[in-house]
XYZ file of C-alpha atoms in Angstrom:
576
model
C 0.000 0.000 0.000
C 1.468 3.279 -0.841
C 0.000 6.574 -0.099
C 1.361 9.552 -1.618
C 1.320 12.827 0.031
C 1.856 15.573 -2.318
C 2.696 19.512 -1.828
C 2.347 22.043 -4.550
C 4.722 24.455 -3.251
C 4.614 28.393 -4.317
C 8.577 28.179 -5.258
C 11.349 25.226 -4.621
C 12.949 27.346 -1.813
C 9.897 26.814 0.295
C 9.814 23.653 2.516
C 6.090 22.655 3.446
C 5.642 22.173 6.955
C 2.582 20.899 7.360
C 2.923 17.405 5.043
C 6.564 16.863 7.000
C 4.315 16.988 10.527
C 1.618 15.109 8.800
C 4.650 12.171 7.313
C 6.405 12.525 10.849
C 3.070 11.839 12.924
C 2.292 8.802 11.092
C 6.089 7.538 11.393
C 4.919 3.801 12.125
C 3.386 3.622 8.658
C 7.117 5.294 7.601
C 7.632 2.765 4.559
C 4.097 3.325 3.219
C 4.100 6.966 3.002
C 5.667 8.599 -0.223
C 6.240 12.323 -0.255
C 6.802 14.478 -3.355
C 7.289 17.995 -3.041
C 6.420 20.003 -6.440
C 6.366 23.870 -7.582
C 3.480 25.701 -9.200
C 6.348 26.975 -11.502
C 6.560 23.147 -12.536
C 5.114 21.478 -15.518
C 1.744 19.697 -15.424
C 2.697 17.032 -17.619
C 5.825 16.416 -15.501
C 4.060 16.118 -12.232
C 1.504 13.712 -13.645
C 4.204 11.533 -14.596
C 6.109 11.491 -11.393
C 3.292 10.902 -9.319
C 2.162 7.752 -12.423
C 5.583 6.066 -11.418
C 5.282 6.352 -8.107
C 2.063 3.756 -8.185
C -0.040 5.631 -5.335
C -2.676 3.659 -3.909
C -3.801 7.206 -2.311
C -2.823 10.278 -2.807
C -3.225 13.194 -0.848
C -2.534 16.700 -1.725
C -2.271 20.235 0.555
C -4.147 22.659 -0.712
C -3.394 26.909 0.109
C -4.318 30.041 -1.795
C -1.749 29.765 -3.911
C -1.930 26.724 -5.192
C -5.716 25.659 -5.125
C -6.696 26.250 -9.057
C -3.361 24.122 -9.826
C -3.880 20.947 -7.565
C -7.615 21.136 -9.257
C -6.672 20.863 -12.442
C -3.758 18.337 -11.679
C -6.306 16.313 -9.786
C -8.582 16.603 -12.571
C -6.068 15.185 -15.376
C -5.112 12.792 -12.685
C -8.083 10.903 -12.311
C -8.285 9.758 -15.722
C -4.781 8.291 -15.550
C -5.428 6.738 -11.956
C -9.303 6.307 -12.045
C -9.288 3.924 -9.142
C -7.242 5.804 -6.878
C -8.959 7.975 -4.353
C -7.839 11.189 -3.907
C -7.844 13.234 -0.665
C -7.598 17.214 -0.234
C -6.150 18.992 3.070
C -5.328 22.673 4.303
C -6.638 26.318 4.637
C -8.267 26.727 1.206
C -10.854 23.446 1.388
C -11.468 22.745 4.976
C -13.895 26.034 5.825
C -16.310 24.869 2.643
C -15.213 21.257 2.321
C -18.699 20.056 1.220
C -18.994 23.115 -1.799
C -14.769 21.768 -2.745
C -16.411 18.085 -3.165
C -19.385 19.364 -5.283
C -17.308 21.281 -7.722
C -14.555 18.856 -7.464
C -15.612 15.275 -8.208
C -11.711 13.811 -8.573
C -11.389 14.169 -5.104
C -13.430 11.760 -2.216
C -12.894 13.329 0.916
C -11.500 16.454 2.624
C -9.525 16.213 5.897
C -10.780 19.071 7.943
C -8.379 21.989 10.063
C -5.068 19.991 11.751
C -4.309 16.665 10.138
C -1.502 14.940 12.059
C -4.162 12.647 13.769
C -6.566 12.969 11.218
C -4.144 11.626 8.408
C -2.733 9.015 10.844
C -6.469 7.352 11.514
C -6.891 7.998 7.403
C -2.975 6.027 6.836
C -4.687 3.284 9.261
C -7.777 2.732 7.002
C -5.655 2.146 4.202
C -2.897 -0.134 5.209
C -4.903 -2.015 8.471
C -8.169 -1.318 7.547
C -9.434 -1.766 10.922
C -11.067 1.840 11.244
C -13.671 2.752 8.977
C -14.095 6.733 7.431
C -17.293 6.484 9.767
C -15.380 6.644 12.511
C -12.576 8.990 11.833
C -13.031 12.655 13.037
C -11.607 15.652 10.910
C -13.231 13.677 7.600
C -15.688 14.711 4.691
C -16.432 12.272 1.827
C -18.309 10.787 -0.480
C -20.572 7.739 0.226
C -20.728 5.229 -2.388
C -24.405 6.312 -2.325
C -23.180 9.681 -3.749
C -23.661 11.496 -0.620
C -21.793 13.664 1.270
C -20.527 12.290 4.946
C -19.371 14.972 7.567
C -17.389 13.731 10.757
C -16.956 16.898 12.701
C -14.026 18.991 13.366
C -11.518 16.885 15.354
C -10.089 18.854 19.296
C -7.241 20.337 18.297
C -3.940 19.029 19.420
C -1.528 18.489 22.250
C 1.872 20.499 20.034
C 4.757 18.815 22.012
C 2.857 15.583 20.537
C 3.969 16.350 16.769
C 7.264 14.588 16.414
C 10.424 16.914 14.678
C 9.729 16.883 11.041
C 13.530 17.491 9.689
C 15.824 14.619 10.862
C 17.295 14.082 7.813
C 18.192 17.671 6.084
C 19.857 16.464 3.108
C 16.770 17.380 0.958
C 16.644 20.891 2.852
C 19.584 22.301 1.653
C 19.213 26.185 0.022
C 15.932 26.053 1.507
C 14.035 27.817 4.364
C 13.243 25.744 7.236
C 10.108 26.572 8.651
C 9.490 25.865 12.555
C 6.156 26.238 14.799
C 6.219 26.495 18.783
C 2.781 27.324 18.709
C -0.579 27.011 17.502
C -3.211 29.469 17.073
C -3.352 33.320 18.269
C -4.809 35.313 20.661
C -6.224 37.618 18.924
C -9.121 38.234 16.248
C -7.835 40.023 13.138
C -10.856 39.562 10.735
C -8.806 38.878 7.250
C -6.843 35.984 9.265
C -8.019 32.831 9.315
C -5.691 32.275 12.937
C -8.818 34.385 14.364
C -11.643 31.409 13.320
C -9.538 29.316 16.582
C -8.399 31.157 19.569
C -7.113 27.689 21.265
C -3.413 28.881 21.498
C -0.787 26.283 22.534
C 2.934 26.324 22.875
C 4.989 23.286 22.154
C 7.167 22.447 24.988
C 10.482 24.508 25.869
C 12.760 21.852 26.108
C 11.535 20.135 22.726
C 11.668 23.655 21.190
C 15.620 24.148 22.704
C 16.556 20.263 21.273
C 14.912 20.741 18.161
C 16.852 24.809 17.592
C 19.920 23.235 18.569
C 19.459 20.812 16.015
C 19.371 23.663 13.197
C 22.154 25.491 14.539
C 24.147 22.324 14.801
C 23.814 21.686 11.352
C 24.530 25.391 10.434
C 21.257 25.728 8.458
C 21.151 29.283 6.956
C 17.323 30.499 8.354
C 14.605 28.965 10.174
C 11.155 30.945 9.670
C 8.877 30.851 13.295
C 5.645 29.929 11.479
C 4.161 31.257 15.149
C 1.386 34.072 14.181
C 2.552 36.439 17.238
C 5.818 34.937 18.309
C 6.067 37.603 21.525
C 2.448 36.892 22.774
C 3.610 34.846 25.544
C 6.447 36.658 27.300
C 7.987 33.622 28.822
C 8.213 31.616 25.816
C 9.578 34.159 23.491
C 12.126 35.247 25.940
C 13.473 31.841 26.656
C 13.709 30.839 22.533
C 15.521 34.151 21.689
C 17.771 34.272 25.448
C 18.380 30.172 23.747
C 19.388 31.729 20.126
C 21.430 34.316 21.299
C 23.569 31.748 24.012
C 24.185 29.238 21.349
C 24.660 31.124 18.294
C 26.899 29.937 15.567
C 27.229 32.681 13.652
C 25.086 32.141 10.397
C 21.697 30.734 11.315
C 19.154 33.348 11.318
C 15.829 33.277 12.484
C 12.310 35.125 11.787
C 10.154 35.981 13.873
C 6.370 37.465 13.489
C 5.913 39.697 16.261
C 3.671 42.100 17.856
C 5.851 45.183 18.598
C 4.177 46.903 21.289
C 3.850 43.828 23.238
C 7.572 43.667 23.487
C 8.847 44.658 27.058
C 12.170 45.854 28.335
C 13.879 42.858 29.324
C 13.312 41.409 25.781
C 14.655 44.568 23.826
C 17.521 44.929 25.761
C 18.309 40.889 24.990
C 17.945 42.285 21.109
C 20.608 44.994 21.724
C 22.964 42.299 22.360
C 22.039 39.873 19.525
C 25.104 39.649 16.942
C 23.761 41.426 13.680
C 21.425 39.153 11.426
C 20.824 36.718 14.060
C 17.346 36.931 14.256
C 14.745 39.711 11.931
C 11.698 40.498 12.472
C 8.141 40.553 11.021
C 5.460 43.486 12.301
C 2.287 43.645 10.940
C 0.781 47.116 11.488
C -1.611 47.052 8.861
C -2.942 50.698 9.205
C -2.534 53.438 11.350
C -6.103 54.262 10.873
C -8.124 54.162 14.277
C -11.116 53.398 12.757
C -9.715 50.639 10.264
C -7.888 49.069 13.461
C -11.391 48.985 15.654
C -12.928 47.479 12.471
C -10.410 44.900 11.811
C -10.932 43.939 15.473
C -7.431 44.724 15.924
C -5.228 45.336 19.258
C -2.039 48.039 18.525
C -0.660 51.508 19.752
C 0.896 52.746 17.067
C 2.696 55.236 19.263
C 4.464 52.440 21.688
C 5.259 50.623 18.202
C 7.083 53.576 17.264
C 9.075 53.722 19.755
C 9.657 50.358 20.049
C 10.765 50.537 16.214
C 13.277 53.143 16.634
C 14.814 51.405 19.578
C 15.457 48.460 18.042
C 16.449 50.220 14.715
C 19.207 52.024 16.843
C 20.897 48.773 17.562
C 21.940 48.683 14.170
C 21.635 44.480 14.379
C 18.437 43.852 13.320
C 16.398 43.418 10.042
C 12.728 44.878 10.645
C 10.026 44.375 7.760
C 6.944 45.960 8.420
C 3.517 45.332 6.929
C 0.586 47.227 5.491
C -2.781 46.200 3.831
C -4.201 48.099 1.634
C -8.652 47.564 1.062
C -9.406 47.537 4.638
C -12.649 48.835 5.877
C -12.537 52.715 6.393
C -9.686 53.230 4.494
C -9.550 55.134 1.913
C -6.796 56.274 -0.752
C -6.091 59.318 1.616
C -6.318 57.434 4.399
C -3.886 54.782 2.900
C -1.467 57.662 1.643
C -1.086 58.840 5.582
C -0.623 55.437 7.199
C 2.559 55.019 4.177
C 3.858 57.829 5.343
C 3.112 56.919 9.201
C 5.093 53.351 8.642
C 7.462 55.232 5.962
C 8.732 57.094 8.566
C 10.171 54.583 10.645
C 12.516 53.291 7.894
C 12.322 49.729 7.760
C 14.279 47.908 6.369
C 11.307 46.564 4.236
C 8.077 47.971 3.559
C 5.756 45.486 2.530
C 2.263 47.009 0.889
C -0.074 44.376 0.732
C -3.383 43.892 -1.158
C -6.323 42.635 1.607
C -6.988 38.576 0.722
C -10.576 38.162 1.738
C -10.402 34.239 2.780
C -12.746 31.506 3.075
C -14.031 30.936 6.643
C -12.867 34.489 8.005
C -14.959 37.360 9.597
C -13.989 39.613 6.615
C -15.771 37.014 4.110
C -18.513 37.487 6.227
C -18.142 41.211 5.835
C -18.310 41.678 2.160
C -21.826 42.864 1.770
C -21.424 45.445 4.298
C -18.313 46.858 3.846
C -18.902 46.793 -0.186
C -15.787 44.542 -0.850
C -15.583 43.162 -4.294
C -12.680 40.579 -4.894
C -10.873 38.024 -7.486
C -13.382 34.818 -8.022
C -10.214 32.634 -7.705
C -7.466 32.535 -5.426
C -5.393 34.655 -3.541
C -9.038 36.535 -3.434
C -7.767 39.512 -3.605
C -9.216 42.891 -3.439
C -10.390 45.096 -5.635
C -12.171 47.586 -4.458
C -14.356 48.323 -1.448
C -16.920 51.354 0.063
C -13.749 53.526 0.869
C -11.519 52.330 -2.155
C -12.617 51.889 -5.591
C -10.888 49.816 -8.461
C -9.497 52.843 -10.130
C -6.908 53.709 -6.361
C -6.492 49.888 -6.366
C -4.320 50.353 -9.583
C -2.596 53.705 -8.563
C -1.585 51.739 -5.329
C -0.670 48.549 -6.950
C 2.028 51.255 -8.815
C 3.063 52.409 -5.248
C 3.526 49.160 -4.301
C 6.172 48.232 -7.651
C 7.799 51.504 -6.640
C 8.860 50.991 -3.139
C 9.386 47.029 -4.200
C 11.978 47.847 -6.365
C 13.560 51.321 -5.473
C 12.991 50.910 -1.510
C 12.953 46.696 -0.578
C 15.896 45.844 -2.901
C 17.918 48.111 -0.474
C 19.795 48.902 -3.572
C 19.062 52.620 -3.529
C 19.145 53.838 -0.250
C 20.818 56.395 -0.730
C 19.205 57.956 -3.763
C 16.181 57.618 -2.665
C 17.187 59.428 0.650
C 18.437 62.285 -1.617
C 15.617 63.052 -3.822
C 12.465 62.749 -0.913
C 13.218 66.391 -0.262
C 11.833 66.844 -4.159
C 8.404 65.520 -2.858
C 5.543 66.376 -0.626
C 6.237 63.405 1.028
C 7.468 59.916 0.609
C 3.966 58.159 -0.404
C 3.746 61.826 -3.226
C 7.542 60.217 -4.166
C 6.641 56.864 -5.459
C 3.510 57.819 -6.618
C 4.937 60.128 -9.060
C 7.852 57.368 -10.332
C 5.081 54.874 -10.757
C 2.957 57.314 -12.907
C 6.028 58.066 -15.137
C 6.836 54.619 -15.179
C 3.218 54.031 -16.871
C 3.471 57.201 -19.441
C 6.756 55.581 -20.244
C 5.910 52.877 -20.919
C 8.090 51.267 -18.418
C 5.879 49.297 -16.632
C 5.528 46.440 -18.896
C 9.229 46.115 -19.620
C 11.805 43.807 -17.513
C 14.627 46.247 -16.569
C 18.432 45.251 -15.483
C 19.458 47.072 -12.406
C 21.473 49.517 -14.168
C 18.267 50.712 -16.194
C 16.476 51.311 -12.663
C 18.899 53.666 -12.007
C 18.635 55.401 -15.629
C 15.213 55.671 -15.272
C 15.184 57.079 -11.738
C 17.558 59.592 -12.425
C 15.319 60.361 -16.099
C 12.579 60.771 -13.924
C 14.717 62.981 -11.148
C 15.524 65.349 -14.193
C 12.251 65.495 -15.454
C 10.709 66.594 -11.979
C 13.462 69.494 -11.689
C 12.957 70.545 -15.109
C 9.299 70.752 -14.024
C 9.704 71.950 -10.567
C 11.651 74.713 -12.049
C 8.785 75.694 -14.479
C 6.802 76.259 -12.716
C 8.640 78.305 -10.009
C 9.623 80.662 -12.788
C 6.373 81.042 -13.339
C 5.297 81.594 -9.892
C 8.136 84.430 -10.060
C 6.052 85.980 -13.768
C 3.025 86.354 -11.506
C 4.907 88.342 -8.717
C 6.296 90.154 -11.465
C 2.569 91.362 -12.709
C 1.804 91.792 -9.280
C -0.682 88.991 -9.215
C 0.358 86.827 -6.260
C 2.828 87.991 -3.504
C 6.396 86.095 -3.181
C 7.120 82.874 -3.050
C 8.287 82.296 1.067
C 9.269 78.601 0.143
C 13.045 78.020 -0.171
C 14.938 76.625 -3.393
C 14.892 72.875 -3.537
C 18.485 71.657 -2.756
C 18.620 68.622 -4.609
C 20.477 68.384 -8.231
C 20.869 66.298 -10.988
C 24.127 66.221 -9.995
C 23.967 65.267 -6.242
C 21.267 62.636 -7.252
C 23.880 61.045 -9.839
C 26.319 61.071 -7.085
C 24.106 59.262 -4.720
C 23.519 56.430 -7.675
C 27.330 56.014 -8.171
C 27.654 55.356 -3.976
C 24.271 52.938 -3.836
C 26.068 51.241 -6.948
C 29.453 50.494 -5.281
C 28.740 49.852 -1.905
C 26.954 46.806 -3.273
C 30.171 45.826 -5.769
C 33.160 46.840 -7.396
C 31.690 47.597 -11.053
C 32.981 45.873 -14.083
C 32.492 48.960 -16.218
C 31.796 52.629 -15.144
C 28.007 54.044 -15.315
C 26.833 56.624 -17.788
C 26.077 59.110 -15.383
C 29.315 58.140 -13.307
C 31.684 61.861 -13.388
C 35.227 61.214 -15.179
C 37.457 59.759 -13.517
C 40.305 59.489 -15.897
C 42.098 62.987 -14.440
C 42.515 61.282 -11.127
C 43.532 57.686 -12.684
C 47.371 58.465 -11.678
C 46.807 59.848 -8.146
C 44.249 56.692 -7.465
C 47.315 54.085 -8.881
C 49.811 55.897 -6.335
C 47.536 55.871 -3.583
C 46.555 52.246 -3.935
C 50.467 51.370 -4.597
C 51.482 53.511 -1.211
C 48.554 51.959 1.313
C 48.884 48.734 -0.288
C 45.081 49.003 -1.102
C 43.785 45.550 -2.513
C 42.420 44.787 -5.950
C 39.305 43.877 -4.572
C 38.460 47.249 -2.961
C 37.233 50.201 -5.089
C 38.043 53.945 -5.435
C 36.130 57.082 -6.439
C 35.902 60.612 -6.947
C 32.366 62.714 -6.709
C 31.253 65.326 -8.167
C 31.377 67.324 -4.553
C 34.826 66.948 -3.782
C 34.764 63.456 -1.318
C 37.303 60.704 -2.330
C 35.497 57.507 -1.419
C 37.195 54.198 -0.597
C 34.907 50.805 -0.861
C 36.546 48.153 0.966
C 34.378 44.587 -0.012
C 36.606 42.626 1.856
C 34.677 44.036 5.081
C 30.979 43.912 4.899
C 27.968 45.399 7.157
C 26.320 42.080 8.456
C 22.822 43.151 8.418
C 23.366 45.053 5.148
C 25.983 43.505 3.961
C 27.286 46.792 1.887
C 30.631 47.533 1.773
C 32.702 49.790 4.488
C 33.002 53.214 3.281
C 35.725 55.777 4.244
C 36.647 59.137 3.210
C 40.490 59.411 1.747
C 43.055 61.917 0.754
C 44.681 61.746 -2.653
């Protein structure tokens, strides 16, 4: 008997958790259970034929927003290849409507409902022992062979510390991200999460958790993701995992953590302070900074503790913070949006992530659509697009926002640019609004662009907004002239073409010593001899880099010595 458990991942780098717990917890039936792991990226034809040879006598797939319509059509092409084999469906995206999944999908015979460790066990026993009928496994819905539909009940959630360790053997994790839960469940009710539907919250045991991390770091495995919805909402817990991290680091694991900022206390930030750079980032969700969105989304933050918590932490100078927003939640409109950017903006992230809402099956928000007038995609993710507050037409001017700040802010590979040309802007939202409109009457928007372009393109763009900046000051000065308006009070705009082709040519080498110098780069053929003597008197390496700017500063890149959270090169100022 072989039964095949299948996961339809969103990219290879992704390990899926939930069918290693579901393989581990049925360990006894170890030589029956087959696991493939496949990509949505993948060919159809070439997953058919891998899961042909394998000979399943079951197969069983996970099934997630991202990969639903895929594993539905796979399953459908399936069937007619293995027509006796039954086919089961687990995960998020079937078990809040599993009854509707079975109508629409007749290549499948049953759906295992919510946690399946003990569910897929009793399901594993069917098959091989058959001494436990579908009758009287909880967590099941199926097919009769009468043709109707059988419905077991939602099975009690689970003791954690009784899932066994999914990753003894990590030789098919390698250049992959590890994913790791010590807990279940989370106390509080967000209404687009589906972690809101169960507030049961359990913790896996400490000295499981401690075994299992030491494991990891033992076999120097590069990051470990905390699946854990709010890592920090038990103090006790957190504190003991990250005190754990930070006394047995080895120097390259790192580890991410989703966290609730203002929850953090004193003890546990100044534990951070001491954390060597990159061992462990972290994941905050603010979502808005609208207190009417954040009552509506049944939501628990101060946004003015988070700040400060924010900035502390960013003053350590050790630790990678990503902070999220969504945009189509209820109350929020495109001004409304615009301020809670420039609310998160402001705390300079090292990612910004801009989100579009995902209105899932079985949460409070689904619920919600009639009321708060939220229209979204038919087929998965479900996205958003549009709502009371936010119609389709600001969807698509802040689905440009969000390209913007993905690739001029969250590659980190124009810091400094950007930092230079803000002061051109209203503010920092008005900033990539603008570049993603002249992206679209470019006609850039539909093109694939090397990094080198970006750069063209932003500093094309920086020209054309001096050039009209400049405009129409002069002819803000034609109407004082005529004596229509009084004078302009507002100072001349500091930033140049120049300075903001400067700022490229540093973003550009602090990441790496160019093969071949940028158009916009100033000469630097008048200083060749001085930069040869220089190098030849400090002994300066081949590897490190030299350049003049445009204001005078002689700039030294030394790539042999990195920033560990940034990883740019070490800058310092020389003397030719």
């Amino acid at each position: 008997m072989k039964i095949l458990l299948a996961a339809c991942n969103a990219k290879y780098i992704h390990s899926n958790l939930a069918v290693f717990n579901l393989k581990a917890y049925a360990k006894e039936y170890d030589s029956h259970v087959i696991l493939r792991e496949y990509t949505i990226n993948q060919l159809k034809d070439d997953i058919l034929k891998d899961i042909y040879r394998c000979h399943p006598d079951v197969v069983c797939v996970s099934c997630y927003i991202w990969n639903i319509t895929f594993v539905r059509e796979l399953m459908q092409d399936l069937r007619k290849i293995l027509p006796e084999v039954p086919f089961w469906a687990g995960g998020p995206e079937v078990s809040y409507d599993a009854e509707e999944f079975l109508k629409k999908n007749p290549a499948f015979q049953g759906v295992m409902l919510g946690e399946g460790e003990e569910t897929f066990l009793e399901l594993t026993r069917h098959y091989v022992d058959k001494n436990i009928s579908l009758e009287e496994i909880t967590g099941l819905v199926y097919r009769k062979p009468d043709g109707t539909t059988q419905n077991n009940g939602w099975r009690q959630i689970m003791d954690l510390s009784k899932v066994p360790f999914a990753y003894e053997d990590l030789k098919d994790f390698e250049n992959r991200i590890i994913y790791y839960e010590s807990s279940r469940g989370c106390p509080f009710s967000c209404s687009y999460c589906l972690s809101s539907v169960d507030k049961k919250l359990r913790f896996r045991d400490l000295e499981l958790v401690k075994k299992e991390l030491q494991f990891f770091l033992d076999h120097k495995v590069p990051q470990v993701k905390f699946v854990d919805r709010t890592f920090n909402c038990k103090h006790d817990h957190a504190m003991t995992i990250w005190q754990y991290i930070k006394d047995h680091d080895n120097g390259i694991t790192n580890f991410h953590f989703e966290i609730s900022a203002d929850l953090l206390k004193e003890n546990e930030l100044e534990l951070m302070r001491t954390m060597r750079p990159g061992l462990i980032q972290l994941e905050i969700g603010v979502q808005s900074t609208n207190p009417d969105t954040i009552r509506a989304i049944h939501r628990t933050m101060d946004f003015e503790k988070l700040t400060g918590i924010v900035n502390k932490i960013h003053s350590f100078k050790n630790i990678h913070q990503h902070l999220d927003l969504i945009a189509g939640l209820p109350y929020e409109d495109y001004d409304s949006f615009h301020k809670s950017f420039n609310d998160v903006y402001a705390l300079r992230p090292q990612q910004l992530q801009l989100g579009f809402l995902k209105v899932l099956k079985g949460s409070y928000m689904k619920e919600m659509t009639e009321e708060y007038g939220i229209v979204h995609k038919e087929l998965e993710p479900y996205e958003v697009l549009g709502t009371r507050w936010l119609p389709y037409e600001d969807i698509l001017r802040l689905k440009m926002v969000e390209s913007m700040v993905e690739l001029y802010y969250n590659s980190g590979q124009f810091q400094n640019t950007i930092a230079c040309v803000e002061p051109l802007f209203e503010d920092a939202f008005t900033l990539y609004e603008k570049l993603g409109q002249f992206y679209e009457k470019k006609g850039y928007s539909e093109i694939s662009h090397s990094r080198m372009r970006r750069y063209e393109i932003l500093l094309e763009f920086v020209r054309e907004e001096l050039e009209a900046q400049e405009a129409a000051k002069q002819a803000a000065n034609q109407e004082v002239t005529a004596g229509k308006t009084g004078p302009d009070s507002t100072c001349m705009n500091s930033v140049t073409w120049e300075k903001a082709a400067d700022s490229m040519i540093y973003d550009l080498y602090l990441r790496e010593n160019l093969k071949s110098h940028p158009s916009f780069e100033m000469d630097q053929k008048p200083y060749e001899k001085a930069i040869w003597e220089y190098r030849r008197q400090e002994k300066v390496p081949k590897t490190a880099h030299i350049e003049v700017f445009r204001d005078g500063r002689i700039l030294l890149f030394d790539y042999e010595n990195r920033d560990p959270l940034l990883h740019n090169a070490a800058v310092k100022e020389i003397s030719l």
